[in-house]
């Protein structure tokens, strides 16, 4: 099924995804193929929960087995939060797209993503 025309939507459902970020790239949010939906990413926050060490984050738009960097190896100081995407820089995930994250250290970073499912 094709993604919906976002001018004539029937439903908009707000969601929030959370993920512990590891050194292996993994999806935080995914719009599965043939979902019949569009995901509007409103906010992507990366929080460093390590009290002493900075850690680097890489986030990507993953499409057709290719990672397109949104933020590449940006240092997040200890006990700080990085705003990667916000309402000012929101983006849409088409069918088959995902937002992926990876970190320079396991257990230091948490991703929180606010998004809307539009159908």
PDB file of C-alpha atoms in Angstrom:
ATOM      1  CA  UNK A   1       0.000   0.000   0.000  1.00  0.00           C
ATOM      2  CA  UNK A   2       1.244   3.484  -0.783  1.00  0.00           C
ATOM      3  CA  UNK A   3       1.812   6.084   1.899  1.00  0.00           C
ATOM      4  CA  UNK A   4      -1.225   8.286   2.528  1.00  0.00           C
ATOM      5  CA  UNK A   5      -1.724  11.740   1.116  1.00  0.00           C
ATOM      6  CA  UNK A   6      -1.055  13.833   4.213  1.00  0.00           C
ATOM      7  CA  UNK A   7      -3.499  16.534   3.108  1.00  0.00           C
ATOM      8  CA  UNK A   8      -6.450  14.157   3.618  1.00  0.00           C
ATOM      9  CA  UNK A   9      -5.539  12.136   6.705  1.00  0.00           C
ATOM     10  CA  UNK A  10      -7.938  10.013   8.723  1.00  0.00           C
ATOM     11  CA  UNK A  11      -5.742   9.514  11.811  1.00  0.00           C
ATOM     12  CA  UNK A  12      -2.804  11.155  13.552  1.00  0.00           C
ATOM     13  CA  UNK A  13      -1.557   9.213  16.574  1.00  0.00           C
ATOM     14  CA  UNK A  14       1.167  10.616  18.828  1.00  0.00           C
ATOM     15  CA  UNK A  15       3.879   8.215  20.036  1.00  0.00           C
ATOM     16  CA  UNK A  16       7.161   8.269  21.936  1.00  0.00           C
ATOM     17  CA  UNK A  17       9.890   5.675  21.480  1.00  0.00           C
ATOM     18  CA  UNK A  18      12.803   5.130  23.858  1.00  0.00           C
ATOM     19  CA  UNK A  19      15.961   3.087  23.353  1.00  0.00           C
ATOM     20  CA  UNK A  20      19.250   2.441  25.085  1.00  0.00           C
ATOM     21  CA  UNK A  21      21.887   3.196  22.457  1.00  0.00           C
ATOM     22  CA  UNK A  22      24.729   0.724  21.976  1.00  0.00           C
ATOM     23  CA  UNK A  23      27.819   0.591  19.771  1.00  0.00           C
ATOM     24  CA  UNK A  24      25.830  -1.379  17.174  1.00  0.00           C
ATOM     25  CA  UNK A  25      23.483   0.729  15.033  1.00  0.00           C
ATOM     26  CA  UNK A  26      19.855  -0.091  15.841  1.00  0.00           C
ATOM     27  CA  UNK A  27      16.459   1.337  14.952  1.00  0.00           C
ATOM     28  CA  UNK A  28      14.847   3.734  17.391  1.00  0.00           C
ATOM     29  CA  UNK A  29      11.783   4.256  15.168  1.00  0.00           C
ATOM     30  CA  UNK A  30      10.832   2.301  12.041  1.00  0.00           C
ATOM     31  CA  UNK A  31       8.064   2.703   9.475  1.00  0.00           C
ATOM     32  CA  UNK A  32       7.680  -0.806   8.109  1.00  0.00           C
ATOM     33  CA  UNK A  33       7.322  -1.416   4.388  1.00  0.00           C
ATOM     34  CA  UNK A  34       3.714  -1.449   3.144  1.00  0.00           C
ATOM     35  CA  UNK A  35       2.499   0.139   6.421  1.00  0.00           C
ATOM     36  CA  UNK A  36       0.228   2.567   4.616  1.00  0.00           C
ATOM     37  CA  UNK A  37       1.461   5.281   6.984  1.00  0.00           C
ATOM     38  CA  UNK A  38       3.878   8.183   7.160  1.00  0.00           C
ATOM     39  CA  UNK A  39       5.750   8.900  10.394  1.00  0.00           C
ATOM     40  CA  UNK A  40       6.455  12.525  11.258  1.00  0.00           C
ATOM     41  CA  UNK A  41       9.484  12.724  13.534  1.00  0.00           C
ATOM     42  CA  UNK A  42       9.003  15.719  15.822  1.00  0.00           C
ATOM     43  CA  UNK A  43      11.837  15.351  18.315  1.00  0.00           C
ATOM     44  CA  UNK A  44      14.908  13.166  18.745  1.00  0.00           C
ATOM     45  CA  UNK A  45      16.777  13.659  22.022  1.00  0.00           C
ATOM     46  CA  UNK A  46      19.984  11.905  23.051  1.00  0.00           C
ATOM     47  CA  UNK A  47      20.718  11.913  26.792  1.00  0.00           C
ATOM     48  CA  UNK A  48      24.039  10.953  28.318  1.00  0.00           C
ATOM     49  CA  UNK A  49      23.294   9.122  31.566  1.00  0.00           C
ATOM     50  CA  UNK A  50      26.968   8.591  32.433  1.00  0.00           C
ATOM     51  CA  UNK A  51      27.896  10.952  35.258  1.00  0.00           C
ATOM     52  CA  UNK A  52      31.555  11.346  34.303  1.00  0.00           C
ATOM     53  CA  UNK A  53      32.295  10.591  30.642  1.00  0.00           C
ATOM     54  CA  UNK A  54      31.207  12.092  27.350  1.00  0.00           C
ATOM     55  CA  UNK A  55      30.025   9.734  24.592  1.00  0.00           C
ATOM     56  CA  UNK A  56      29.572  10.201  20.849  1.00  0.00           C
ATOM     57  CA  UNK A  57      26.294   9.665  19.015  1.00  0.00           C
ATOM     58  CA  UNK A  58      25.649   8.922  15.363  1.00  0.00           C
ATOM     59  CA  UNK A  59      22.085   9.053  14.040  1.00  0.00           C
ATOM     60  CA  UNK A  60      20.984   8.210  10.516  1.00  0.00           C
ATOM     61  CA  UNK A  61      17.986   8.011   8.260  1.00  0.00           C
ATOM     62  CA  UNK A  62      18.127   4.380   7.116  1.00  0.00           C
ATOM     63  CA  UNK A  63      16.570   3.840   3.677  1.00  0.00           C
ATOM     64  CA  UNK A  64      16.994   0.970   1.212  1.00  0.00           C
ATOM     65  CA  UNK A  65      19.904  -0.494   3.231  1.00  0.00           C
ATOM     66  CA  UNK A  66      21.781   2.832   3.156  1.00  0.00           C
ATOM     67  CA  UNK A  67      22.446   5.000   6.225  1.00  0.00           C
ATOM     68  CA  UNK A  68      22.207   8.744   5.548  1.00  0.00           C
ATOM     69  CA  UNK A  69      23.759  10.614   8.505  1.00  0.00           C
ATOM     70  CA  UNK A  70      21.666  13.142  10.400  1.00  0.00           C
ATOM     71  CA  UNK A  71      24.287  13.649  13.121  1.00  0.00           C
ATOM     72  CA  UNK A  72      27.698  12.013  12.906  1.00  0.00           C
ATOM     73  CA  UNK A  73      29.934  11.320  15.920  1.00  0.00           C
ATOM     74  CA  UNK A  74      28.731  14.289  17.956  1.00  0.00           C
ATOM     75  CA  UNK A  75      30.001  14.352  21.520  1.00  0.00           C
ATOM     76  CA  UNK A  76      27.339  14.420  24.241  1.00  0.00           C
ATOM     77  CA  UNK A  77      28.860  15.594  27.547  1.00  0.00           C
ATOM     78  CA  UNK A  78      28.244  13.665  30.772  1.00  0.00           C
ATOM     79  CA  UNK A  79      24.769  14.301  32.212  1.00  0.00           C
ATOM     80  CA  UNK A  80      23.740  16.373  29.163  1.00  0.00           C
ATOM     81  CA  UNK A  81      21.126  16.111  26.411  1.00  0.00           C
ATOM     82  CA  UNK A  82      21.584  16.741  22.691  1.00  0.00           C
ATOM     83  CA  UNK A  83      18.624  17.817  20.538  1.00  0.00           C
ATOM     84  CA  UNK A  84      19.194  16.075  17.193  1.00  0.00           C
ATOM     85  CA  UNK A  85      15.763  16.821  15.681  1.00  0.00           C
ATOM     86  CA  UNK A  86      13.084  19.221  16.856  1.00  0.00           C
ATOM     87  CA  UNK A  87       9.874  20.764  15.543  1.00  0.00           C
ATOM     88  CA  UNK A  88      12.089  23.230  13.619  1.00  0.00           C
ATOM     89  CA  UNK A  89      13.852  20.380  11.799  1.00  0.00           C
ATOM     90  CA  UNK A  90      11.220  17.625  11.782  1.00  0.00           C
ATOM     91  CA  UNK A  91      11.283  14.958   9.072  1.00  0.00           C
ATOM     92  CA  UNK A  92       9.006  12.325   7.580  1.00  0.00           C
ATOM     93  CA  UNK A  93       9.734   8.605   7.461  1.00  0.00           C
ATOM     94  CA  UNK A  94       8.344   6.959   4.367  1.00  0.00           C
ATOM     95  CA  UNK A  95       7.452   3.273   4.233  1.00  0.00           C
ATOM     96  CA  UNK A  96      10.587   1.197   4.831  1.00  0.00           C
ATOM     97  CA  UNK A  97      12.518   4.055   6.495  1.00  0.00           C
ATOM     98  CA  UNK A  98      13.991   4.052  10.001  1.00  0.00           C
ATOM     99  CA  UNK A  99      15.899   6.321  12.374  1.00  0.00           C
ATOM    100  CA  UNK A 100      19.002   4.506  13.630  1.00  0.00           C
ATOM    101  CA  UNK A 101      21.416   5.376  16.399  1.00  0.00           C
ATOM    102  CA  UNK A 102      24.802   4.117  17.543  1.00  0.00           C
ATOM    103  CA  UNK A 103      27.115   5.264  20.329  1.00  0.00           C
ATOM    104  CA  UNK A 104      30.828   5.241  21.056  1.00  0.00           C
ATOM    105  CA  UNK A 105      30.171   3.439  24.365  1.00  0.00           C
ATOM    106  CA  UNK A 106      27.543   0.954  25.539  1.00  0.00           C
ATOM    107  CA  UNK A 107      25.212   2.030  28.318  1.00  0.00           C
ATOM    108  CA  UNK A 108      25.964   5.763  28.238  1.00  0.00           C
ATOM    109  CA  UNK A 109      23.319   7.156  25.846  1.00  0.00           C
ATOM    110  CA  UNK A 110      19.523   6.973  25.705  1.00  0.00           C
ATOM    111  CA  UNK A 111      17.420   8.040  22.696  1.00  0.00           C
ATOM    112  CA  UNK A 112      13.923   9.487  23.099  1.00  0.00           C
ATOM    113  CA  UNK A 113      11.933  10.101  19.928  1.00  0.00           C
ATOM    114  CA  UNK A 114       8.536  11.810  19.711  1.00  0.00           C
ATOM    115  CA  UNK A 115       6.657  11.134  16.494  1.00  0.00           C
ATOM    116  CA  UNK A 116       3.225  10.946  14.846  1.00  0.00           C
ATOM    117  CA  UNK A 117       1.776   8.067  12.861  1.00  0.00           C
ATOM    118  CA  UNK A 118      -0.224   9.578  10.009  1.00  0.00           C
ATOM    119  CA  UNK A 119      -2.716   7.442   8.091  1.00  0.00           C
TER     120      UNK A 119
END
